[in-house]
Amino acid sequence: MSRTHPEAAATFLRDSERAAWHDEALWFVRQKRDTATALPEWEALRDAGAALKAHAMGRLAELLETFEARATAAGVTVHWARDADEHNALVLDILQGAGATRVAKSKSMLTEECGLNPVLEANGIEVVDTDLGERIVQLAHEPPSHIVLPAIHWKKEEIGALFHRTMGTPAGESSPDALAAAARDHLRDALLHADAAITGANALVAETGGVVVCTNEGNADLGMHSAPLHIVCVGIEKVLATLDDLAVLLRILARSATGQPITAYTTHVTAPRPGARMHVVLVDNGRSARLADAEMRSALHCIRCGACLNTCPIYRRSGGHSYGHVIPGPIGAILAPAVDLKLHRDLPFASTLCGSCGDVCPVRIDIPAQLLAWRARSAAAGASPAGYATIFNRLGWILADRRRFDRAGRWVRRALRLIPSALLAGRWNPWTRAGRELPLAPRESFREWARREGRLK
Ligand code: SF4
């Protein structure tokens, strides 16, 4: 049986030094995002992002058919896959039909979701993930821990040791420049000699029949412009109506993801290169069912920017692998239960409901509301994690009555006063161990403090 989120998070937190810098690294990205989104029109852009995604979901079938017609007219072969197995079989068939044995793949969470790599490798096809972070986790035989920064949990010294083992870089080398240079040589070779390139897509544009791919490393572009065969694997929810919609998406995506005005490479492919072939595999894999679920439908609007992960206090302190799902963090916690509620029943509870994920989401997905709705569904299905029903029933009983609430508050304050400060600040406190200088719980209640300060009569 797989581990629950709290169990996996406890393992992650045992390495307190890693947990502390993981938290800080992601908070740094969140702050970059804050700077990049300090635009007078930012909230209007979020409104537009939410509206254009809702519009596209409302006309999904029509937009996909328009995309297919335009792309086909331009010489692209479009396929439809109902689920992960169909997707993998289609891609394998295309590659085998072309006699391809070496594939350069650029980052695609969809292929992770479908488990494509093991299928291709079992059929004798070598797959090299060419995004640097993806290559690191591939060499380490791990799944990505973040949707934009797949190897964010790796230290540079560990990457140096991994590259030494797998690429023969000098022992002890941990300079980011030297490691990046070694990875560039290694990946360039894979990209230039591949029989086929597989990429994901950040958007499909119905108006043009085009596929839009955004990267900062240029690996997707190098792959698709070098190999004689380009396969795009993409979820059906990525379709947009027009180029104007794409302009909004590009402005909100990079600012939310990495705090950049725009990604270094943004490529809009509308036809195969002369002499080359291009296939697009449109994948459903549960998305239509999600569309039919009015309460949870807006989760399909996600543009995979990762901003909700970077801001989430639980994700930052528990690491992506603790979620046990291909998409971690707050968005994963509302996507995973739709795949298997029983298996992922603990994920909607992996949240403080602070609301920060909803506040940063560039397409205004109300993630906290969906987390709550999944908790309710989980309870209704009898799938809540052990003990949760008892705890929340008790809590509800206390909160439902003012006198009970006041009495419980007094008991908690008394109990806190009995705990020696040394216990709270000591090394055995996991939060202190993680390097966090958290202020101790106040010795007085908010009401007592407000009275003392003369703010409450
Ligand atoms: S839910 Fe919103 S913030 Fe989170 S990854 Fe998706 S678009 Fe970004």
CSV table of C-alpha atoms and ligand atoms in Angstrom, one decimal:
chain,number,residue,atom,x,y,z
A,1,MET,CA,0.0,0.0,0.0
A,2,SER,CA,1.4,3.4,-0.9
A,3,ARG,CA,2.2,5.9,1.8
A,4,THR,CA,-0.1,8.7,2.8
A,5,HIS,CA,0.8,12.3,2.4
A,6,PRO,CA,1.6,12.8,6.1
A,7,GLU,CA,3.8,9.7,6.2
A,8,ALA,CA,5.8,10.8,3.1
A,9,ALA,CA,6.0,14.4,4.3
A,10,ALA,CA,7.4,13.1,7.6
A,11,THR,CA,10.2,11.3,5.7
A,12,PHE,CA,10.9,14.5,3.7
A,13,LEU,CA,11.1,16.6,6.9
A,14,ARG,CA,13.5,14.2,8.5
A,15,ASP,CA,16.2,15.9,6.4
A,16,SER,CA,15.7,19.3,8.0
A,17,GLU,CA,18.4,21.1,6.1
A,18,ARG,CA,16.9,20.0,2.7
A,19,ALA,CA,13.4,20.8,3.9
A,20,ALA,CA,14.5,24.4,4.9
A,21,TRP,CA,16.2,25.2,1.6
A,22,HIS,CA,13.4,23.6,-0.4
A,23,ASP,CA,11.0,26.0,1.4
A,24,GLU,CA,13.3,29.0,0.8
A,25,ALA,CA,14.0,28.2,-2.8
A,26,LEU,CA,10.3,28.0,-3.7
A,27,TRP,CA,9.5,31.1,-1.6
A,28,PHE,CA,12.2,32.9,-3.7
A,29,VAL,CA,10.4,31.9,-6.9
A,30,ARG,CA,7.1,33.1,-5.3
A,31,GLN,CA,8.7,36.5,-4.6
A,32,LYS,CA,10.0,36.7,-8.2
A,33,ARG,CA,6.4,36.1,-9.3
A,34,ASP,CA,5.2,38.9,-7.0
A,35,THR,CA,7.6,41.3,-8.6
A,36,ALA,CA,6.8,40.3,-12.1
A,37,THR,CA,3.0,40.5,-11.5
A,38,ALA,CA,3.2,44.1,-10.1
A,39,LEU,CA,1.5,45.4,-13.2
A,40,PRO,CA,-1.4,47.8,-13.2
A,41,GLU,CA,-3.3,45.5,-15.5
A,42,TRP,CA,-2.5,42.2,-13.6
A,43,GLU,CA,-5.9,41.6,-12.1
A,44,ALA,CA,-7.5,42.4,-15.5
A,45,LEU,CA,-5.2,39.9,-17.1
A,46,ARG,CA,-6.2,37.3,-14.5
A,47,ASP,CA,-9.9,38.1,-15.3
A,48,ALA,CA,-9.2,37.6,-19.0
A,49,GLY,CA,-7.3,34.4,-18.3
A,50,ALA,CA,-10.2,33.0,-16.3
A,51,ALA,CA,-12.7,34.1,-19.0
A,52,LEU,CA,-10.8,32.7,-22.0
A,53,LYS,CA,-10.3,29.3,-20.3
A,54,ALA,CA,-14.0,29.1,-19.3
A,55,HIS,CA,-14.9,30.1,-22.9
A,56,ALA,CA,-12.7,27.4,-24.3
A,57,MET,CA,-14.1,24.7,-22.0
A,58,GLY,CA,-17.6,25.8,-22.9
A,59,ARG,CA,-16.8,25.2,-26.6
A,60,LEU,CA,-14.3,22.4,-26.2
A,61,ALA,CA,-15.6,20.0,-28.8
A,62,GLU,CA,-16.0,22.7,-31.4
A,63,LEU,CA,-12.6,24.2,-30.8
A,64,LEU,CA,-10.8,20.8,-31.0
A,65,GLU,CA,-12.5,20.0,-34.3
A,66,THR,CA,-11.5,23.4,-35.7
A,67,PHE,CA,-8.0,22.8,-34.5
A,68,GLU,CA,-8.0,19.3,-36.1
A,69,ALA,CA,-9.3,20.6,-39.4
A,70,ARG,CA,-6.8,23.5,-39.7
A,71,ALA,CA,-3.8,21.3,-38.5
A,72,THR,CA,-4.8,18.5,-40.9
A,73,ALA,CA,-5.0,21.0,-43.8
A,74,ALA,CA,-1.5,22.1,-43.0
A,75,GLY,CA,-0.1,18.6,-43.2
A,76,VAL,CA,-0.2,17.5,-39.5
A,77,THR,CA,-1.7,14.1,-38.6
A,78,VAL,CA,-4.1,14.5,-35.6
A,79,HIS,CA,-5.0,11.5,-33.4
A,80,TRP,CA,-7.4,11.2,-30.5
A,81,ALA,CA,-6.6,9.1,-27.4
A,82,ARG,CA,-9.3,8.2,-24.9
A,83,ASP,CA,-6.9,7.3,-22.1
A,84,ALA,CA,-3.2,6.7,-21.2
A,85,ASP,CA,-3.1,3.3,-22.8
A,86,GLU,CA,-4.4,4.5,-26.1
A,87,HIS,CA,-2.0,7.4,-26.0
A,88,ASN,CA,1.0,5.2,-25.3
A,89,ALA,CA,0.0,2.7,-28.0
A,90,LEU,CA,-0.5,5.5,-30.6
A,91,VAL,CA,2.9,7.0,-29.9
A,92,LEU,CA,4.6,3.6,-29.9
A,93,ASP,CA,2.9,2.8,-33.2
A,94,ILE,CA,4.0,6.1,-34.8
A,95,LEU,CA,7.6,5.6,-33.7
A,96,GLN,CA,7.8,2.0,-34.7
A,97,GLY,CA,6.2,2.8,-38.1
A,98,ALA,CA,9.0,5.4,-38.6
A,99,GLY,CA,11.7,2.9,-37.4
A,100,ALA,CA,12.7,5.3,-34.6
A,101,THR,CA,14.8,4.0,-31.8
A,102,ARG,CA,16.1,7.2,-30.3
A,103,VAL,CA,13.7,9.8,-29.0
A,104,ALA,CA,14.5,13.3,-27.6
A,105,LYS,CA,11.6,14.3,-25.4
A,106,SER,CA,11.1,17.7,-24.0
A,107,LYS,CA,9.2,18.4,-20.8
A,108,SER,CA,5.6,17.1,-20.9
A,109,MET,CA,3.6,16.4,-17.8
A,110,LEU,CA,1.1,14.6,-20.0
A,111,THR,CA,3.6,11.9,-20.9
A,112,GLU,CA,4.4,11.6,-17.2
A,113,GLU,CA,0.7,11.3,-16.5
A,114,CYS,CA,0.4,8.5,-19.1
A,115,GLY,CA,3.6,6.7,-18.1
A,116,LEU,CA,5.0,6.9,-21.7
A,117,ASN,CA,8.7,6.4,-21.0
A,118,PRO,CA,8.5,2.9,-19.6
A,119,VAL,CA,6.3,1.8,-22.4
A,120,LEU,CA,8.8,3.0,-25.1
A,121,GLU,CA,11.8,1.7,-23.2
A,122,ALA,CA,10.2,-1.7,-22.9
A,123,ASN,CA,9.9,-1.7,-26.7
A,124,GLY,CA,13.5,-1.0,-27.3
A,125,ILE,CA,13.2,2.8,-27.8
A,126,GLU,CA,15.7,5.0,-26.0
A,127,VAL,CA,14.1,8.1,-24.5
A,128,VAL,CA,16.2,11.1,-23.4
A,129,ASP,CA,14.4,13.8,-21.4
A,130,THR,CA,16.1,16.9,-22.7
A,131,ASP,CA,14.9,19.5,-20.2
A,132,LEU,CA,17.8,19.8,-17.7
A,133,GLY,CA,15.6,19.2,-14.6
A,134,GLU,CA,13.8,16.4,-16.2
A,135,ARG,CA,17.1,14.8,-17.3
A,136,ILE,CA,18.3,15.0,-13.7
A,137,VAL,CA,15.3,13.1,-12.3
A,138,GLN,CA,15.4,10.7,-15.2
A,139,LEU,CA,19.0,9.8,-14.5
A,140,ALA,CA,18.1,9.4,-10.9
A,141,HIS,CA,15.1,7.1,-11.8
A,142,GLU,CA,12.7,9.5,-10.0
A,143,PRO,CA,9.5,11.3,-11.1
A,144,PRO,CA,9.6,15.1,-11.2
A,145,SER,CA,8.8,16.7,-7.8
A,146,HIS,CA,7.5,20.0,-9.3
A,147,ILE,CA,5.6,20.7,-12.6
A,148,VAL,CA,7.9,23.6,-13.7
A,149,LEU,CA,11.1,22.9,-11.6
A,150,PRO,CA,11.2,19.0,-11.7
A,151,ALA,CA,14.5,18.7,-9.8
A,152,ILE,CA,14.0,21.5,-7.3
A,153,HIS,CA,14.6,19.0,-4.4
A,154,TRP,CA,18.2,18.3,-5.6
A,155,LYS,CA,21.2,20.1,-4.3
A,156,LYS,CA,24.0,21.0,-6.7
A,157,GLU,CA,26.5,18.7,-4.9
A,158,GLU,CA,24.1,15.8,-5.4
A,159,ILE,CA,23.7,16.7,-9.1
A,160,GLY,CA,27.5,16.8,-9.4
A,161,ALA,CA,27.8,13.3,-7.9
A,162,LEU,CA,24.9,12.1,-10.2
A,163,PHE,CA,26.6,13.6,-13.3
A,164,HIS,CA,29.9,12.1,-12.3
A,165,ARG,CA,28.3,8.6,-12.1
A,166,THR,CA,26.3,8.9,-15.3
A,167,MET,CA,28.2,11.3,-17.5
A,168,GLY,CA,31.7,11.1,-16.2
A,169,THR,CA,32.1,14.7,-15.1
A,170,PRO,CA,35.0,15.3,-12.7
A,171,ALA,CA,34.5,13.9,-9.1
A,172,GLY,CA,33.5,16.7,-6.7
A,173,GLU,CA,32.4,19.1,-9.4
A,174,SER,CA,29.4,21.1,-8.2
A,175,SER,CA,29.7,24.5,-10.0
A,176,PRO,CA,26.3,25.2,-11.6
A,177,ASP,CA,28.1,26.6,-14.7
A,178,ALA,CA,30.3,23.5,-15.1
A,179,LEU,CA,27.4,21.1,-14.6
A,180,ALA,CA,25.2,23.1,-17.0
A,181,ALA,CA,27.9,23.0,-19.6
A,182,ALA,CA,28.3,19.2,-19.2
A,183,ALA,CA,24.6,18.7,-19.5
A,184,ARG,CA,24.4,21.0,-22.6
A,185,ASP,CA,27.0,18.8,-24.4
A,186,HIS,CA,25.3,15.6,-23.3
A,187,LEU,CA,21.8,16.8,-24.3
A,188,ARG,CA,22.8,18.5,-27.5
A,189,ASP,CA,24.2,15.2,-28.7
A,190,ALA,CA,20.8,13.4,-27.9
A,191,LEU,CA,18.8,16.2,-29.6
A,192,LEU,CA,20.9,16.3,-32.8
A,193,HIS,CA,20.9,12.5,-33.3
A,194,ALA,CA,17.4,11.7,-32.3
A,195,ASP,CA,15.1,9.9,-34.8
A,196,ALA,CA,12.1,11.6,-33.3
A,197,ALA,CA,11.2,14.5,-31.0
A,198,ILE,CA,8.3,14.3,-28.6
A,199,THR,CA,7.1,17.6,-27.0
A,200,GLY,CA,4.2,18.6,-24.9
A,201,ALA,CA,2.3,21.8,-25.7
A,202,ASN,CA,1.4,24.9,-23.6
A,203,ALA,CA,-1.5,25.6,-25.9
A,204,LEU,CA,-3.3,24.6,-29.1
A,205,VAL,CA,-4.8,27.5,-31.1
A,206,ALA,CA,-8.0,26.6,-32.9
A,207,GLU,CA,-7.8,29.7,-35.1
A,208,THR,CA,-4.4,28.8,-36.6
A,209,GLY,CA,-4.3,25.0,-36.0
A,210,GLY,CA,-1.0,25.7,-34.3
A,211,VAL,CA,0.8,24.2,-31.4
A,212,VAL,CA,2.6,26.5,-28.9
A,213,VAL,CA,5.6,25.3,-26.9
A,214,CYS,CA,7.3,27.5,-24.2
A,215,THR,CA,10.7,26.6,-22.8
A,216,ASN,CA,13.6,28.5,-21.3
A,217,GLU,CA,16.3,26.1,-22.6
A,218,GLY,CA,15.3,25.9,-26.3
A,219,ASN,CA,15.5,22.1,-26.1
A,220,ALA,CA,12.0,21.5,-27.5
A,221,ASP,CA,12.8,23.8,-30.5
A,222,LEU,CA,16.1,22.1,-31.1
A,223,GLY,CA,14.5,18.7,-31.0
A,224,MET,CA,11.5,19.5,-33.2
A,225,HIS,CA,13.6,21.4,-35.7
A,226,SER,CA,16.3,18.6,-36.0
A,227,ALA,CA,14.4,15.3,-36.0
A,228,PRO,CA,12.5,14.1,-39.1
A,229,LEU,CA,9.5,13.3,-36.9
A,230,HIS,CA,7.8,15.5,-34.3
A,231,ILE,CA,5.1,14.1,-32.0
A,232,VAL,CA,3.1,16.5,-29.8
A,233,CYS,CA,1.4,14.8,-26.8
A,234,VAL,CA,-1.2,17.2,-25.4
A,235,GLY,CA,-4.3,17.2,-23.1
A,236,ILE,CA,-7.5,18.3,-24.8
A,237,GLU,CA,-8.0,21.1,-22.2
A,238,LYS,CA,-5.0,23.0,-23.7
A,239,VAL,CA,-7.0,24.3,-26.7
A,240,LEU,CA,-7.6,28.1,-27.0
A,241,ALA,CA,-9.9,29.8,-29.4
A,242,THR,CA,-7.8,32.6,-30.9
A,243,LEU,CA,-4.3,34.2,-31.1
A,244,ASP,CA,-5.6,37.0,-28.9
A,245,ASP,CA,-6.3,34.4,-26.2
A,246,LEU,CA,-2.8,33.1,-26.6
A,247,ALA,CA,-1.4,36.6,-26.1
A,248,VAL,CA,-3.1,36.7,-22.6
A,249,LEU,CA,-1.9,33.2,-21.7
A,250,LEU,CA,1.7,34.0,-22.6
A,251,ARG,CA,1.6,37.1,-20.4
A,252,ILE,CA,0.3,35.3,-17.4
A,253,LEU,CA,2.1,32.0,-17.8
A,254,ALA,CA,5.8,33.0,-17.4
A,255,ARG,CA,5.2,35.7,-14.9
A,256,SER,CA,3.3,33.2,-12.6
A,257,ALA,CA,5.7,30.4,-13.2
A,258,THR,CA,9.2,31.8,-12.9
A,259,GLY,CA,8.7,35.6,-12.5
A,260,GLN,CA,9.8,36.3,-16.1
A,261,PRO,CA,7.9,38.6,-18.5
A,262,ILE,CA,7.9,35.8,-21.1
A,263,THR,CA,9.7,32.4,-21.5
A,264,ALA,CA,13.0,32.6,-23.4
A,265,TYR,CA,11.6,30.5,-26.3
A,266,THR,CA,8.0,30.6,-27.4
A,267,THR,CA,7.4,28.7,-30.6
A,268,HIS,CA,4.1,28.5,-32.6
A,269,VAL,CA,4.3,25.5,-35.0
A,270,THR,CA,1.6,25.5,-37.6
A,271,ALA,CA,2.9,22.9,-40.0
A,272,PRO,CA,5.6,20.2,-40.3
A,273,ARG,CA,9.0,21.3,-41.7
A,274,PRO,CA,9.5,20.5,-45.4
A,275,GLY,CA,10.4,16.8,-45.6
A,276,ALA,CA,9.5,16.1,-42.0
A,277,ARG,CA,6.3,14.7,-40.4
A,278,MET,CA,4.3,16.0,-37.5
A,279,HIS,CA,1.7,14.2,-35.4
A,280,VAL,CA,-0.5,15.6,-32.6
A,281,VAL,CA,-2.0,13.2,-30.1
A,282,LEU,CA,-5.0,14.8,-28.3
A,283,VAL,CA,-5.5,13.0,-25.0
A,284,ASP,CA,-8.7,12.9,-22.9
A,285,ASN,CA,-7.7,10.5,-20.0
A,286,GLY,CA,-10.6,11.7,-17.7
A,287,ARG,CA,-10.8,15.3,-18.8
A,288,SER,CA,-14.3,14.9,-20.4
A,289,ALA,CA,-15.6,13.4,-17.1
A,290,ARG,CA,-14.1,16.4,-15.3
A,291,LEU,CA,-15.8,18.8,-17.7
A,292,ALA,CA,-19.1,17.2,-16.9
A,293,ASP,CA,-18.5,17.8,-13.2
A,294,ALA,CA,-19.8,21.4,-12.8
A,295,GLU,CA,-18.4,21.8,-9.2
A,296,MET,CA,-14.8,20.8,-10.2
A,297,ARG,CA,-14.7,21.7,-13.8
A,298,SER,CA,-12.6,24.8,-13.4
A,299,ALA,CA,-9.6,22.6,-12.4
A,300,LEU,CA,-9.3,22.1,-16.2
A,301,HIS,CA,-8.4,25.7,-16.6
A,302,CYS,CA,-5.0,25.1,-15.1
A,303,ILE,CA,-2.2,26.3,-17.3
A,304,ARG,CA,0.4,24.4,-15.2
A,305,CYS,CA,2.4,27.5,-14.1
A,306,GLY,CA,3.2,26.0,-10.7
A,307,ALA,CA,2.5,29.3,-8.8
A,308,CYS,CA,0.1,27.5,-6.4
A,309,LEU,CA,2.9,25.0,-5.5
A,310,ASN,CA,5.5,27.7,-4.9
A,311,THR,CA,3.2,29.6,-2.5
A,312,CYS,CA,1.7,26.6,-0.6
A,313,PRO,CA,3.1,26.3,2.9
A,314,ILE,CA,2.4,22.5,2.8
A,315,TYR,CA,4.0,21.9,-0.6
A,316,ARG,CA,7.1,23.9,0.3
A,317,ARG,CA,7.5,22.0,3.5
A,318,SER,CA,6.6,18.5,2.4
A,319,GLY,CA,8.1,18.2,-1.1
A,320,GLY,CA,6.5,17.1,-4.3
A,321,HIS,CA,7.1,13.4,-3.9
A,322,SER,CA,5.0,13.3,-0.8
A,323,TYR,CA,1.8,13.7,-2.9
A,324,GLY,CA,2.1,10.4,-4.6
A,325,HIS,CA,0.5,11.9,-7.8
A,326,VAL,CA,2.1,13.1,-11.0
A,327,ILE,CA,0.9,16.6,-10.3
A,328,PRO,CA,1.7,17.6,-6.7
A,329,GLY,CA,0.8,20.7,-4.7
A,330,PRO,CA,-2.6,22.3,-4.4
A,331,ILE,CA,-3.6,21.8,-8.0
A,332,GLY,CA,-2.6,18.1,-7.7
A,333,ALA,CA,-4.7,17.8,-4.5
A,334,ILE,CA,-7.8,18.7,-6.5
A,335,LEU,CA,-6.9,16.7,-9.6
A,336,ALA,CA,-5.8,13.5,-8.0
A,337,PRO,CA,-9.0,12.6,-6.2
A,338,ALA,CA,-10.9,12.8,-9.5
A,339,VAL,CA,-8.5,10.0,-10.7
A,340,ASP,CA,-8.9,7.8,-7.6
A,341,LEU,CA,-10.7,9.2,-4.6
A,342,LYS,CA,-9.8,6.3,-2.3
A,343,LEU,CA,-6.1,6.3,-3.2
A,344,HIS,CA,-5.7,10.0,-2.9
A,345,ARG,CA,-8.2,10.7,-0.2
A,346,ASP,CA,-5.6,12.4,2.0
A,347,LEU,CA,-4.6,15.0,-0.5
A,348,PRO,CA,-7.5,17.4,-0.1
A,349,PHE,CA,-6.5,17.5,3.6
A,350,ALA,CA,-2.9,18.5,2.7
A,351,SER,CA,-3.8,22.1,3.0
A,352,THR,CA,-4.1,24.8,5.7
A,353,LEU,CA,-6.9,26.4,3.5
A,354,CYS,CA,-5.0,29.7,3.9
A,355,GLY,CA,-6.2,30.6,0.4
A,356,SER,CA,-2.8,31.6,-1.0
A,357,CYS,CA,-3.1,29.1,-3.9
A,358,GLY,CA,-6.3,30.7,-5.1
A,359,ASP,CA,-4.8,34.2,-4.6
A,360,VAL,CA,-1.9,33.6,-6.9
A,361,CYS,CA,-3.6,31.5,-9.6
A,362,PRO,CA,-3.4,33.4,-12.9
A,363,VAL,CA,-6.7,31.9,-14.1
A,364,ARG,CA,-8.5,32.3,-10.8
A,365,ILE,CA,-9.2,28.7,-10.0
A,366,ASP,CA,-10.9,28.6,-6.6
A,367,ILE,CA,-8.6,25.8,-5.3
A,368,PRO,CA,-9.6,26.2,-1.6
A,369,ALA,CA,-13.3,25.8,-2.5
A,370,GLN,CA,-12.5,22.6,-4.5
A,371,LEU,CA,-10.3,21.3,-1.6
A,372,LEU,CA,-13.3,21.7,0.7
A,373,ALA,CA,-15.6,20.1,-1.8
A,374,TRP,CA,-13.3,17.1,-2.2
A,375,ARG,CA,-13.1,16.8,1.6
A,376,ALA,CA,-16.9,16.7,1.7
A,377,ARG,CA,-17.0,14.1,-1.1
A,378,SER,CA,-14.4,12.1,0.6
A,379,ALA,CA,-16.4,12.1,3.9
A,380,ALA,CA,-19.6,11.2,2.0
A,381,ALA,CA,-17.9,8.3,0.3
A,382,GLY,CA,-16.6,7.1,3.7
A,383,ALA,CA,-13.1,7.6,2.3
A,384,SER,CA,-11.8,10.2,4.7
A,385,PRO,CA,-8.4,9.4,6.2
A,386,ALA,CA,-8.6,7.5,9.5
A,387,GLY,CA,-9.6,9.6,12.5
A,388,TYR,CA,-10.5,12.7,10.4
A,389,ALA,CA,-14.3,12.3,10.7
A,390,THR,CA,-14.0,12.0,14.5
A,391,ILE,CA,-11.7,15.1,14.8
A,392,PHE,CA,-13.9,17.3,12.5
A,393,ASN,CA,-17.1,16.1,14.1
A,394,ARG,CA,-15.7,17.1,17.5
A,395,LEU,CA,-14.4,20.4,16.2
A,396,GLY,CA,-17.8,21.1,14.6
A,397,TRP,CA,-19.5,20.5,17.9
A,398,ILE,CA,-17.2,23.0,19.6
A,399,LEU,CA,-17.5,25.6,17.0
A,400,ALA,CA,-21.3,25.4,16.8
A,401,ASP,CA,-21.7,26.8,20.3
A,402,ARG,CA,-20.2,30.1,21.6
A,403,ARG,CA,-19.8,28.9,25.2
A,404,ARG,CA,-18.2,25.6,24.2
A,405,PHE,CA,-15.9,27.6,21.9
A,406,ASP,CA,-14.8,30.0,24.7
A,407,ARG,CA,-14.3,27.2,27.1
A,408,ALA,CA,-12.2,25.2,24.6
A,409,GLY,CA,-10.1,28.4,24.0
A,410,ARG,CA,-9.4,28.8,27.7
A,411,TRP,CA,-8.3,25.1,28.0
A,412,VAL,CA,-6.0,25.4,25.0
A,413,ARG,CA,-4.4,28.6,26.4
A,414,ARG,CA,-3.9,27.0,29.8
A,415,ALA,CA,-2.4,23.9,28.1
A,416,LEU,CA,0.0,26.1,26.1
A,417,ARG,CA,1.1,28.0,29.3
A,418,LEU,CA,2.1,24.6,30.8
A,419,ILE,CA,4.4,23.7,28.0
A,420,PRO,CA,8.0,24.9,28.8
A,421,SER,CA,9.3,27.4,26.2
A,422,ALA,CA,12.4,25.2,25.9
A,423,LEU,CA,10.2,22.4,24.5
A,424,LEU,CA,8.7,24.7,21.8
A,425,ALA,CA,12.0,26.2,20.8
A,426,GLY,CA,14.2,23.1,21.3
A,427,ARG,CA,15.9,21.1,18.6
A,428,TRP,CA,13.3,18.3,18.9
A,429,ASN,CA,10.6,20.7,17.6
A,430,PRO,CA,10.6,19.8,13.8
A,431,TRP,CA,9.9,23.3,12.8
A,432,THR,CA,12.8,24.7,14.7
A,433,ARG,CA,14.9,21.8,13.4
A,434,ALA,CA,14.0,22.9,9.8
A,435,GLY,CA,15.8,26.2,10.6
A,436,ARG,CA,12.6,28.2,11.1
A,437,GLU,CA,12.8,30.7,13.8
A,438,LEU,CA,9.1,30.7,14.5
A,439,PRO,CA,7.8,33.0,17.1
A,440,LEU,CA,6.4,31.2,20.1
A,441,ALA,CA,2.6,31.0,20.5
A,442,PRO,CA,1.6,34.2,22.4
A,443,ARG,CA,1.0,33.7,26.1
A,444,GLU,CA,-2.2,35.8,25.9
A,445,SER,CA,-5.2,35.5,23.7
A,446,PHE,CA,-5.8,38.0,20.9
A,447,ARG,CA,-8.6,39.5,23.0
A,448,GLU,CA,-6.3,39.9,26.0
A,449,TRP,CA,-3.7,41.5,23.8
A,450,ALA,CA,-6.2,43.9,22.2
A,451,ARG,CA,-7.5,45.0,25.7
A,452,ARG,CA,-3.9,45.5,27.0
A,453,GLU,CA,-3.1,47.6,23.9
A,454,GLY,CA,-6.3,49.6,24.5
A,455,ARG,CA,-7.7,48.5,21.2
A,456,LEU,CA,-10.7,46.8,22.7
A,457,LYS,CA,-12.9,48.1,25.5
B,1,SF4,S1,-3.9,25.9,-10.5
B,1,SF4,FE1,-3.5,28.0,-11.1
B,1,SF4,S2,-1.6,28.5,-9.9
B,1,SF4,FE2,-1.8,26.3,-9.8
B,1,SF4,S3,-0.5,25.5,-11.5
B,1,SF4,FE3,-2.7,25.7,-12.3
B,1,SF4,S4,-2.8,27.8,-13.2
B,1,SF4,FE4,-0.9,27.7,-11.9
